[in-house]
Short mmCIF file of C-alpha atoms and ligand atoms in Angstrom, two decimals:
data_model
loop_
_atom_site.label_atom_id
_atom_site.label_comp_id
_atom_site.label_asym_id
_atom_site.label_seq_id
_atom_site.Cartn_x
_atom_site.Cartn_y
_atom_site.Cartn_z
CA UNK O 1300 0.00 0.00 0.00
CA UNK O 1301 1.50 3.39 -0.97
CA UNK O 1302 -0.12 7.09 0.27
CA UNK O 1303 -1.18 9.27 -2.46
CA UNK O 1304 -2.07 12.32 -2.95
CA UNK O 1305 -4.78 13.10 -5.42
CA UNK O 1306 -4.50 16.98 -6.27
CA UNK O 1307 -7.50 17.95 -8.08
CA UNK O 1308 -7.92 21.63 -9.73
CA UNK O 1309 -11.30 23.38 -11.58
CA UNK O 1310 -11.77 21.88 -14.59
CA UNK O 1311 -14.99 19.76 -16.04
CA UNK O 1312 -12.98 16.65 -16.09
CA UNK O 1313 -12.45 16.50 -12.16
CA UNK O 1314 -15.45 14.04 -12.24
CA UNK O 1315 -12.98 11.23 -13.92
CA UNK O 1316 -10.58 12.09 -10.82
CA UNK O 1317 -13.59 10.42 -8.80
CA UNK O 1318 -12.95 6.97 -11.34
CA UNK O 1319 -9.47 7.65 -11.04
CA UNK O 1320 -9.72 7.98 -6.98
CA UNK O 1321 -11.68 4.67 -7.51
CA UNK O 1322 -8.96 2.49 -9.02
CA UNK O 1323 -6.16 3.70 -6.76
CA UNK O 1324 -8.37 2.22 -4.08
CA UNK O 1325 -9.39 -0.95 -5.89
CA UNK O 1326 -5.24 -1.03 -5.81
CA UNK O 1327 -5.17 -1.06 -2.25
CA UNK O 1328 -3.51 2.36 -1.69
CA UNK O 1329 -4.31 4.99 0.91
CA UNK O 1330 -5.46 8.24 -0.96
CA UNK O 1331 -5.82 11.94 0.75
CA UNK O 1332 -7.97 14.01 -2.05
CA UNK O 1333 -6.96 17.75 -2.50
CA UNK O 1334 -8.82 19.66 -4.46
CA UNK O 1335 -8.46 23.23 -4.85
CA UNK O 1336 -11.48 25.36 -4.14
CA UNK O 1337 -12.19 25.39 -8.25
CA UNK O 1338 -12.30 21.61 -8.43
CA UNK O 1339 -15.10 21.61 -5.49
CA UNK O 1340 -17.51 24.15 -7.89
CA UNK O 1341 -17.26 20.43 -10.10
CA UNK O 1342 -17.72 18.07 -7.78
CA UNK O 1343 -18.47 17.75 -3.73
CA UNK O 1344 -16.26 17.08 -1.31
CA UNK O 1345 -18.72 14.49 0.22
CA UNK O 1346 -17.59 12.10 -2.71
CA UNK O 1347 -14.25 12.73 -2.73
CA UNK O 1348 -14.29 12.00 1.14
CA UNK O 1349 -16.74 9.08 0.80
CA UNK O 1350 -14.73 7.34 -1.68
CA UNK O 1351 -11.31 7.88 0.14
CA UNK O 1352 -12.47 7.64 4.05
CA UNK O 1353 -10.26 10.55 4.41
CA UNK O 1354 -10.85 13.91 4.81
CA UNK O 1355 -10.93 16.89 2.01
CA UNK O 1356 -10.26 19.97 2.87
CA UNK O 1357 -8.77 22.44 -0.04
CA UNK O 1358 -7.16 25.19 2.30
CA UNK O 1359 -4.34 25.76 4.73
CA UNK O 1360 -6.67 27.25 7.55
CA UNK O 1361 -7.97 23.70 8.38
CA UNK O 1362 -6.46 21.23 10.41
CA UNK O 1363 -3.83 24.02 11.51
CA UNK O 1364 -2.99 21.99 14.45
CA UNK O 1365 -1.97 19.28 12.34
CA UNK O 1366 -0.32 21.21 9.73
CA UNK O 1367 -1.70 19.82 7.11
CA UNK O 1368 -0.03 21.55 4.44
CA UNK O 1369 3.39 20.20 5.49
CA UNK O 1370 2.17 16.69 6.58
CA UNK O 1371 0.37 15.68 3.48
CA UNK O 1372 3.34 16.51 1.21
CA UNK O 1373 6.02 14.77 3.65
CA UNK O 1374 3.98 11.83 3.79
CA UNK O 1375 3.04 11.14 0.37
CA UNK O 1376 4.59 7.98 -1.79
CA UNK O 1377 3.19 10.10 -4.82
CA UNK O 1378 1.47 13.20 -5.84
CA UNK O 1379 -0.70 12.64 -9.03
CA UNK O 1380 -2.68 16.11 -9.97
CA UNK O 1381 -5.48 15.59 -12.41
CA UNK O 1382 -7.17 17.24 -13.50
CA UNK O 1383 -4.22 19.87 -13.93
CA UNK O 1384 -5.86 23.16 -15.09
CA UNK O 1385 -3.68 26.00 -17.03
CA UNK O 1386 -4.19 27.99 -13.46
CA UNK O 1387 -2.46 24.84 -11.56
CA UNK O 1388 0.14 24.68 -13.60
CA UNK O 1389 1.17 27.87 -13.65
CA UNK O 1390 1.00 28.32 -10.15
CA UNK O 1391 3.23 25.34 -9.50
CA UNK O 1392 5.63 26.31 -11.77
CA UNK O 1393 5.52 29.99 -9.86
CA UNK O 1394 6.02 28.48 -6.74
CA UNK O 1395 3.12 29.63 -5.15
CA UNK O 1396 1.42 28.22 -2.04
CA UNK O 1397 -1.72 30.04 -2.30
CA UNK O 1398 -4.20 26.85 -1.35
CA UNK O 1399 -3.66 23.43 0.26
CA UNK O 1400 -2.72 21.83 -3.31
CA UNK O 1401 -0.05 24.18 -4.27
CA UNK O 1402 1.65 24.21 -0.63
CA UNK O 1403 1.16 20.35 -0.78
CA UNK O 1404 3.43 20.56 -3.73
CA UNK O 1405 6.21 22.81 -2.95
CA UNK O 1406 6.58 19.92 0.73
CA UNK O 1407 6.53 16.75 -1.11
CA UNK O 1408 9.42 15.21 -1.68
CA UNK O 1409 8.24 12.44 -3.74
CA UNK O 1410 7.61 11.95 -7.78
CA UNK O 1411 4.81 14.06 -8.97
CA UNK O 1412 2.54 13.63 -11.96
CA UNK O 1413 0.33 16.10 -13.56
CA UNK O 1414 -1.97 14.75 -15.86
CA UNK O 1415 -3.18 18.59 -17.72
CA UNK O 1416 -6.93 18.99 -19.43
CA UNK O 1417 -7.79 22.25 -20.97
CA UNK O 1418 -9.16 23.81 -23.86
CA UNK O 1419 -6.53 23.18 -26.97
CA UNK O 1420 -6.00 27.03 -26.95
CA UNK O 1421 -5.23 26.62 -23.76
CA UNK O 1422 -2.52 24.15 -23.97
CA UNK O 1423 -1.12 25.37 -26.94
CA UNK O 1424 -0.43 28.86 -25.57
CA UNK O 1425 3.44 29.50 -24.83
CA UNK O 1426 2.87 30.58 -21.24
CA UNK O 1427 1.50 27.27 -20.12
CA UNK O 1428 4.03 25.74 -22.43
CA UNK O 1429 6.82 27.10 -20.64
CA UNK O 1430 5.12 26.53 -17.62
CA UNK O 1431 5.39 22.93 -18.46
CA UNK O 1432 8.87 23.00 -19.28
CA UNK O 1433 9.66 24.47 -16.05
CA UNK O 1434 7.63 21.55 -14.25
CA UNK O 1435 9.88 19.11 -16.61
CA UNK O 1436 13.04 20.62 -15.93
CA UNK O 1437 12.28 20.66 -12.18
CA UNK O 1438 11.88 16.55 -11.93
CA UNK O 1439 7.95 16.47 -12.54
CA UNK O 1440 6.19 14.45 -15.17
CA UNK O 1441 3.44 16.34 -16.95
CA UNK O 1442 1.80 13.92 -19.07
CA UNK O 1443 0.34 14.91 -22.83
CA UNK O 1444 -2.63 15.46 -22.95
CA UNK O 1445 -5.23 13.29 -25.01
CA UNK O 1446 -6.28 14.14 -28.51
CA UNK O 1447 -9.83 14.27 -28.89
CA UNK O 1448 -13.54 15.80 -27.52
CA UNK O 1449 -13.31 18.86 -25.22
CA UNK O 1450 -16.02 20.50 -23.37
CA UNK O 1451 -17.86 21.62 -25.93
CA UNK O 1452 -18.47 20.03 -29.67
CA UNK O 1453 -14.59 20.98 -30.57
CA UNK O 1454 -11.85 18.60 -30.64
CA UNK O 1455 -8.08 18.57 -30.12
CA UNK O 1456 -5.01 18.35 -28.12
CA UNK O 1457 -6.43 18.49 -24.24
CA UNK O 1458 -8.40 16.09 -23.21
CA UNK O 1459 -7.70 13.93 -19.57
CA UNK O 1460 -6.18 10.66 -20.58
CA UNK O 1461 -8.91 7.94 -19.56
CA UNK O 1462 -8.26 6.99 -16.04
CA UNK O 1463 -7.25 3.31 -16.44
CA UNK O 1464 -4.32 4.84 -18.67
CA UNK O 1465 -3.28 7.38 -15.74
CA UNK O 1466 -3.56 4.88 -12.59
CA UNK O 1467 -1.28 2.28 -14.95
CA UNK O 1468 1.05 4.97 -15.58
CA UNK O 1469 1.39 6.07 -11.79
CA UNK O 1470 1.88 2.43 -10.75
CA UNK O 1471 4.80 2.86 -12.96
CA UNK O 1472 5.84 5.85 -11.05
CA UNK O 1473 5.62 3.47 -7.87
CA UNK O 1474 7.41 1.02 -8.63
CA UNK O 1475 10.06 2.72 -10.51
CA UNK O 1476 10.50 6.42 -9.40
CA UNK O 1477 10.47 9.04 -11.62
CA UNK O 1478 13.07 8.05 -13.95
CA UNK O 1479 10.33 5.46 -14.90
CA UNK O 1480 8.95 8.07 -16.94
CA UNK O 1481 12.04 9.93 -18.36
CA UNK O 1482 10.98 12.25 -21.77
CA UNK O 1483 13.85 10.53 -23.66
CA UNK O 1484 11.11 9.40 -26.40
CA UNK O 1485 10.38 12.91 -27.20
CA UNK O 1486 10.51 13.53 -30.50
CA UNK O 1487 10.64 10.17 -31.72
CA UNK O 1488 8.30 8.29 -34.22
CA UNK O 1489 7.32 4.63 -32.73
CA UNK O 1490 5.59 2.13 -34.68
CA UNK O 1491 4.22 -0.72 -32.43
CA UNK O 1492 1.86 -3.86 -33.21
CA UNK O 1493 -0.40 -5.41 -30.68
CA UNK O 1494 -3.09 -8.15 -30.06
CA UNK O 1495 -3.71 -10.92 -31.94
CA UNK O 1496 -4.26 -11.62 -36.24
CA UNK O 1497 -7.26 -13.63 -37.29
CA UNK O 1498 -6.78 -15.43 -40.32
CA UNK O 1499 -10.84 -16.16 -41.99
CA UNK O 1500 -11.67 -19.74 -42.68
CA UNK O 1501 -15.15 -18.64 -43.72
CA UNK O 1502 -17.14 -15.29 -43.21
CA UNK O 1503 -18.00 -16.21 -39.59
CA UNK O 1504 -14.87 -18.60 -38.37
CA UNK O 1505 -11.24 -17.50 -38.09
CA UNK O 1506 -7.78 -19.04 -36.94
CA UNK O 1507 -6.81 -16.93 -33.62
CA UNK O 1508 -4.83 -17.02 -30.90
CA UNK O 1509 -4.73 -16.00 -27.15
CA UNK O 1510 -2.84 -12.76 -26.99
CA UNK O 1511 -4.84 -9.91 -25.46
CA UNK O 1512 -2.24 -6.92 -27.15
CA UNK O 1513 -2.26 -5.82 -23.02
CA UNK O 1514 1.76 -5.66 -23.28
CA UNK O 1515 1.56 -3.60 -26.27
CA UNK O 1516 -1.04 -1.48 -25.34
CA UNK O 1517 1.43 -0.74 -22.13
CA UNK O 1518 4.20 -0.40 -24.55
CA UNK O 1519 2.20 2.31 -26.56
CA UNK O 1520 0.99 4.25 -23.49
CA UNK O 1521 4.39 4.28 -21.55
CA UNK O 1522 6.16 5.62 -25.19
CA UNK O 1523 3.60 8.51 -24.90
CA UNK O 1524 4.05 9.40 -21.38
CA UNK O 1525 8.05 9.47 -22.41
CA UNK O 1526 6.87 11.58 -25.22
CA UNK O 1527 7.05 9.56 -28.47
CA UNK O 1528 4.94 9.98 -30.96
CA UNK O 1529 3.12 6.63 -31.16
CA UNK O 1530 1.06 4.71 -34.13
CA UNK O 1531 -0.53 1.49 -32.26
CA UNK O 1532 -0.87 -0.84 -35.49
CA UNK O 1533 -3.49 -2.99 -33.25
CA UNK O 1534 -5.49 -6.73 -34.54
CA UNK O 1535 -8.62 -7.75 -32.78
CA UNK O 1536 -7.93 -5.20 -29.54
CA UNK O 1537 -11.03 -4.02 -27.89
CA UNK O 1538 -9.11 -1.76 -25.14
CA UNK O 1539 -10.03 1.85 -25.16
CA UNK O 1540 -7.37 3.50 -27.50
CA UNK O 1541 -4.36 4.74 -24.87
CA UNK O 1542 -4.07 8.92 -25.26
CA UNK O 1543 -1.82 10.48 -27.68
CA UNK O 1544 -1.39 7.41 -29.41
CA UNK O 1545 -2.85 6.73 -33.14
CA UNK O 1546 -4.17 3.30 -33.82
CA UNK O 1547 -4.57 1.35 -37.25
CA UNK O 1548 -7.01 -1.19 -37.07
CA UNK O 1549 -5.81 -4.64 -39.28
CA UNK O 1550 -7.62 -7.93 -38.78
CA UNK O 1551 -4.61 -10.52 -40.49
CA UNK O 1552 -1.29 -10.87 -41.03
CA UNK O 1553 -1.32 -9.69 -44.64
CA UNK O 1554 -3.40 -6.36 -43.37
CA UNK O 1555 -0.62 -5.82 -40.14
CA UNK O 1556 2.21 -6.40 -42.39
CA UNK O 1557 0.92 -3.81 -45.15
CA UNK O 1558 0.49 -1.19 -42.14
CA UNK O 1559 3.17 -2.12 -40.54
CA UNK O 1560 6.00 -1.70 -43.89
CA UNK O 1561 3.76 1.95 -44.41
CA UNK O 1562 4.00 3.20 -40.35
CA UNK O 1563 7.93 2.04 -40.53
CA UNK O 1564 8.62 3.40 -43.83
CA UNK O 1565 7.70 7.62 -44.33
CA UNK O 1566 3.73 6.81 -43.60
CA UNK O 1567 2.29 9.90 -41.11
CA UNK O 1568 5.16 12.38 -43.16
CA UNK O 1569 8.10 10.66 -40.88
CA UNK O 1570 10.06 7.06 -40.59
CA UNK O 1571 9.60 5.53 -37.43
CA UNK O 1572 12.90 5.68 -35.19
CA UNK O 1573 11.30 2.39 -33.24
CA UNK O 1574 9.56 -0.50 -34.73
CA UNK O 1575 8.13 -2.93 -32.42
CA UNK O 1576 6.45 -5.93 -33.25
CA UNK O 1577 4.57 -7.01 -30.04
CA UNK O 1578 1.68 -8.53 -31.78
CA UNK O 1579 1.01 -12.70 -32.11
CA UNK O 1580 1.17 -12.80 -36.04
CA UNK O 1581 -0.09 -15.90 -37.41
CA UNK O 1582 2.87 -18.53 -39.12
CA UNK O 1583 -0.05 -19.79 -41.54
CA UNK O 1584 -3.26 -18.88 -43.06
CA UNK O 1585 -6.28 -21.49 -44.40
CA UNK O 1586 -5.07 -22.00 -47.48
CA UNK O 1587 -8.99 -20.76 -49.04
CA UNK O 1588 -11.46 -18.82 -47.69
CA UNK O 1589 -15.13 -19.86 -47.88
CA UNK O 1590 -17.34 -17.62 -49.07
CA UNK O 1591 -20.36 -19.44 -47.68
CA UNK O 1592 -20.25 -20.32 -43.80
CA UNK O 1593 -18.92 -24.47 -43.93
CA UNK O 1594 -21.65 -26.50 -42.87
CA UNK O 1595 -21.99 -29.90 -40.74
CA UNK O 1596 -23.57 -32.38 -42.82
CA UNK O 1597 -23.44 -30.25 -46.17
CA UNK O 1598 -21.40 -32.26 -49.27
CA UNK O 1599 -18.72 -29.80 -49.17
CA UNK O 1600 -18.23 -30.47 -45.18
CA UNK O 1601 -14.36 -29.85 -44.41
CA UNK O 1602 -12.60 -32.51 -42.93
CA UNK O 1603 -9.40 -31.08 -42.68
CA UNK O 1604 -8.24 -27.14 -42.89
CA UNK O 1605 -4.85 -26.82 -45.22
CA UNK O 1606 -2.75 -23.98 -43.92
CA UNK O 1607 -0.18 -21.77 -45.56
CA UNK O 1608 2.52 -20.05 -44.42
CA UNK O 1609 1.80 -16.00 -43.97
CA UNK O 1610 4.50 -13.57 -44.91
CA UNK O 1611 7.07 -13.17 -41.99
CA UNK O 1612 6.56 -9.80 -41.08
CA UNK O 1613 9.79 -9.08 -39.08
CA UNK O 1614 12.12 -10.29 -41.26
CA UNK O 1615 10.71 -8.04 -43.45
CA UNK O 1616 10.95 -4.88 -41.44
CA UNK O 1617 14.37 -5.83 -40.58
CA UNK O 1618 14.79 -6.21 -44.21
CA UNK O 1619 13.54 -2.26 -45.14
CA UNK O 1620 15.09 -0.99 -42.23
CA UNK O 1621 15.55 2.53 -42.62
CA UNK O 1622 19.49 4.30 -41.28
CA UNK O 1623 19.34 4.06 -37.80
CA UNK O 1624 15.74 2.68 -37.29
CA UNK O 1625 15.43 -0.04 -34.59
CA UNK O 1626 13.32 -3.15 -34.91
CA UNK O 1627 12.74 -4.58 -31.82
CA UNK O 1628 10.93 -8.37 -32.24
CA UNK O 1629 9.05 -10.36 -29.51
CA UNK O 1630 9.64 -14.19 -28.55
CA UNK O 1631 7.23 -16.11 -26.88
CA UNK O 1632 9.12 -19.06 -26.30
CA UNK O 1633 8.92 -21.99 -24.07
CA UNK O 1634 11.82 -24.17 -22.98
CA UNK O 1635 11.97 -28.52 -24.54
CA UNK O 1636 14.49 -31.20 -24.29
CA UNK O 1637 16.39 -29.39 -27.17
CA UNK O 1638 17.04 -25.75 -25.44
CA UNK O 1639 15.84 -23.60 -23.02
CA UNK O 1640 14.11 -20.50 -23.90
CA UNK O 1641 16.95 -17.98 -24.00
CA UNK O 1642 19.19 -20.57 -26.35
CA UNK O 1643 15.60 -20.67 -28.33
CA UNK O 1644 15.50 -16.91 -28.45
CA UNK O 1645 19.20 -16.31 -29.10
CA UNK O 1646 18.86 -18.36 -32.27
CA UNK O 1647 15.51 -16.29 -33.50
CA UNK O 1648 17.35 -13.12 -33.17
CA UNK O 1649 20.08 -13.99 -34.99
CA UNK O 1650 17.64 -15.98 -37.63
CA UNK O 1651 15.65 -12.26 -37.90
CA UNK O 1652 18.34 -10.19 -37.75
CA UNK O 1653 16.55 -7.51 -35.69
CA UNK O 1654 18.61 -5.10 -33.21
CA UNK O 1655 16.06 -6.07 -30.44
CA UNK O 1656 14.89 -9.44 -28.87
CA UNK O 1657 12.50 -9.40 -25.70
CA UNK O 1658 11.58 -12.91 -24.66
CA UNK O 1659 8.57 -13.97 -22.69
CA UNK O 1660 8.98 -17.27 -21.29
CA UNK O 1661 5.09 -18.23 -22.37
CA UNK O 1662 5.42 -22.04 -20.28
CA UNK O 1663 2.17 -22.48 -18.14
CA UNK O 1664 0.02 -19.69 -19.36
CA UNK O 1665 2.97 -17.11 -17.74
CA UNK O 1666 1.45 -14.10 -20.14
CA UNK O 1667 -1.40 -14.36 -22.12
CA UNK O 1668 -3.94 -12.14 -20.64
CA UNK O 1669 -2.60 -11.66 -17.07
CA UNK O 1670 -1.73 -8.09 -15.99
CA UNK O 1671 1.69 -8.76 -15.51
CA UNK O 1672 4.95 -10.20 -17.06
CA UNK O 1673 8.79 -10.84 -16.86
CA UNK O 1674 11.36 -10.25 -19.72
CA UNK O 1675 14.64 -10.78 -20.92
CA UNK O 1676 15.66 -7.83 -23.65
CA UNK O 1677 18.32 -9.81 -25.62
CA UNK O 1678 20.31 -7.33 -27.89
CA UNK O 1679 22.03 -8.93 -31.23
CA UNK O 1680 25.70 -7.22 -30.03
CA UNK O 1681 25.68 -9.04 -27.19
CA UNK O 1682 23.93 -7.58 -23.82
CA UNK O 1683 21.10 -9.80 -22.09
CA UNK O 1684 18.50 -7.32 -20.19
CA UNK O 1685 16.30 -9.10 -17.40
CA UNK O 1686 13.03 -6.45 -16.35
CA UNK O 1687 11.95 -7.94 -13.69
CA UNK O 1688 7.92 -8.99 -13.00
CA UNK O 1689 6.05 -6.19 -12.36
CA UNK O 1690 2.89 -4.51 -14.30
CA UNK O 1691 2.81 -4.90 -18.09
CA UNK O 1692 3.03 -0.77 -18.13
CA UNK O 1693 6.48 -1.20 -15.62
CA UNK O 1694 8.17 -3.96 -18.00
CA UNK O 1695 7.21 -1.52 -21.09
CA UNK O 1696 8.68 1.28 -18.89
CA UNK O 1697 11.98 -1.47 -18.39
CA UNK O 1698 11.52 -2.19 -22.06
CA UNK O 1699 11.79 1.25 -23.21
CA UNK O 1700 14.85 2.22 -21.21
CA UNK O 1701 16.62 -0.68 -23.33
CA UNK O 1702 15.80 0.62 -26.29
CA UNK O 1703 16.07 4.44 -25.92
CA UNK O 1704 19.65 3.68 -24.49
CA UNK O 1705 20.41 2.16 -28.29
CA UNK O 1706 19.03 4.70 -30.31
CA UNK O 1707 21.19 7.36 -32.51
CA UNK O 1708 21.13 10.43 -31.40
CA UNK O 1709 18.83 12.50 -33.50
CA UNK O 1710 20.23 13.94 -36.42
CA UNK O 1711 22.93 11.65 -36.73
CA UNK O 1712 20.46 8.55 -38.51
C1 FMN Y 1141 -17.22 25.35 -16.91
C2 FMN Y 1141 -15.77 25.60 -16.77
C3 FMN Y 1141 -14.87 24.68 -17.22
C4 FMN Y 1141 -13.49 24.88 -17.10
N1 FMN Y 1141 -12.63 23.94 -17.56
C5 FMN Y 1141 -11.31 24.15 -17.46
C6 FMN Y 1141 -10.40 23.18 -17.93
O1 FMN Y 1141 -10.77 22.10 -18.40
N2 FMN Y 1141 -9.07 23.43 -17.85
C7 FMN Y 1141 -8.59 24.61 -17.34
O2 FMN Y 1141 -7.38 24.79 -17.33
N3 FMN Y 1141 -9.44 25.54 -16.85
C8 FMN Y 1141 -10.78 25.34 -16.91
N4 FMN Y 1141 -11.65 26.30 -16.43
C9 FMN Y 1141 -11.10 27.51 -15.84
C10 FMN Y 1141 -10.65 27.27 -14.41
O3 FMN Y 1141 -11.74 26.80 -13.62
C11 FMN Y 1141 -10.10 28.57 -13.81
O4 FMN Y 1141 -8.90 28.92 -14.49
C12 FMN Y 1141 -9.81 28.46 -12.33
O5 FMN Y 1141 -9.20 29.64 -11.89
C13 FMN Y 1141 -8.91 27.27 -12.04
O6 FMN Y 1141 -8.57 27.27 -10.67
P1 FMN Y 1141 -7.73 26.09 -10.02
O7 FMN Y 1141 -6.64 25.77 -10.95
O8 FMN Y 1141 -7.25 26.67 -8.74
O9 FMN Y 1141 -8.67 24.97 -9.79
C14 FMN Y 1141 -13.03 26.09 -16.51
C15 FMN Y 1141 -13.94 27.00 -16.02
C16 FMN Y 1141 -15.30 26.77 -16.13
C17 FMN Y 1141 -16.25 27.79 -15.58
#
């Protein structure tokens, strides 16, 4: 159990911080709310205090015996602000101590998130810009914003990332610290695949398998909190879209790798610096696709299903690599009386020829579906990695530091 703080300032999305209050609970941690008086014109203090069982109180005339405004900072494991309005931000980059939040901030010693939502005008305008520079440069992470509906019927940059997307993230920020969440993505074009292809037998059956695209729907949201700019090329994923991220939808193997050779290549007006392929791809296809659903009984009922092998997309990513792109391929393997799964992965990498192995030792249902993993990062000059278990979102964080530490520095691809 870890104490949080959950700062929350005046803007309409301070009802998600009630859903995002909710699932630090359901995680077992202790949670003081602190909204400033804006946030309370949104929503009452009754539910922030019902759904913590602690106290709210937004200013530093309460609870003077217990100087509050001191204690809560000194005694938080984390400090997550959202909804961070413009106002916030620039009065935390000011320094100013003008309510219980803002002195909470300027007495906590511990990582801090803000997680900004405001109008796109808003956001965009150099004073909070720099405002959020200054927060950067000072050892805070201020996550992007989401791209999408605001208030009103316009869209854009400045939207609250969904809640699930900011409690994963600060779990990161729990396990790992700060440097978790480093910006050294920023910048950067990623290209990841997720989830699993489906390869038709007939217009209602398919070939599947079991992967849930959880580890790279971590991957994509941990490259946007380290500022990448991410395309999520994602088959058969039902998961709410992670913010900042842009998905392509593909069903098979043929559809993922024709996304996947345009997102690497100068798709989106830039070539991807990182090319990840997390998805399951299927080895091998029904050979024909019914165009009528196969029937029991019926004269043409199949008695056998002849596969063939799907393009392997990897190799050919490796193969159109661009000057100092990275391809980073996934292994599940499992261990036989030949090899154990690293010798098994060692020989893939070198068989791919990508830069970038990262193994998941799939024996006894380790990974498919659970919310969290182990890895070994295997790099084809020689270094072995180990991230050890933790969420999917703190291997991706694990993950990431691997592969930022290998990439050129920019403008010298
Ligand atoms: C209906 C309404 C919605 C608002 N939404 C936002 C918002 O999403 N983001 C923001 O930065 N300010 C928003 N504001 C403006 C802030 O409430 C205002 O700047 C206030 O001073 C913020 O104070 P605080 O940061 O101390 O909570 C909104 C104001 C109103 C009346």
């Amino acid at each position: 159990m870890s104490r949080i703080v959950l700062g929350v300032s005046g803007g309409v999305a301070a009802y998600k911080a009630a859903l995002l209050l909710r699932a630090f609970t359901e995680a077992g941690h202790d949670v003081r709310v602190v909204p400033t008086p804006g946030a309370l014109h949104f929503v009452g203090a009754a539910t922030f205090e019902a759904l913590s069982g602690n106290p709210v109180t937004t200013d530093v005339w309460s609870d003077v015996p217990e100087v509050a405004h001191v204690r809560i900072g000194q005694n938080a494991d984390l400090v997550v602000v959202a909804p961070a309005t413009a106002d916030l931000l620039a009065r935390a980059a000011a320094g100013r101590a003008d309510d219980l939040l803002t002195a909470t901030l300027l007495t906590a010693h511990c990582p801090v998130v803000f997680v900004p939502a405001m109008h796109t005008e808003m956001w965009l305008h150099p004073a909070t810009q720099d405002n959020v520079a200054t927060l950067r440069r000072r050892g805070a992470i201020v996550l992007p914003p989401a791209v999408g509906r605001l208030t009103g019927p316009d869209s854009g940059p400045g939207r609250l990332p969904e809640p699930a997307d900011v409690a994963a993230l600060a779990a990161v920020v729990l396990e790992g610290g700060a440097a978790a969440l480093p910006r050294d993505l920023a910048g950067r074009k990623v290209v990841i695949s997720a989830g699993g292809t489906r390869e038709p037998l007939d217009p209602v059956r398919y070939l599947g398998n079991r992967s849930s695209g959880k580890q790279g729907w971590a991957l994509a949201r941990v490259a946007a909190a380290r500022g990448a700019d991410v395309v999520l090329v994602a088959a058969n994923v039902e998961a709410p879209v992670p913010f900042g991220v842009r998905v392509v939808a593909v069903e098979t193997a043929e559809q993922l790798r024709t996304a996947m050779l345009a997102e690497a290549g100068a798709a989106g007006g830039a070539t991807a610096d990182v090319v990840v392929m997390s998805a399951a791809v299927a080895d091998f296809r029904p050979a024909g696709v019914a165009a009528t659903k196969l029937k029991k009984g019926s004269a043409g009922e199949p008695t056998a299903v002849e596969l063939v092998r799907n393009p392997d997309v990897l190799t050919e990513l490796v193969g159109e690599r661009a000057p100092g792109q990275l391809v980073v391929g996934f292994a599940a393997e499992t261990g036989d009386a030949d090899a154990d799964v690293l010798t098994h992965a060692r020989a893939k990498l070198a068989r791919k020829g990508c830069d970038l192995l990262v193994v998941n030792d799939v024996s006894a249902g380790q990974v498919f579906g659970r919310p969290d993993n182990a890895v070994v990062v295997l790099a084809a000059d020689g270094p072995a990695t180990e991230v050890p278990r933790g969420s999917k979102d703190a291997v991706a964080a694990g993950i990431w530091t691997a592969v930022a530490a290998r990439l050129t520095p920019p403008g010298r691809a």
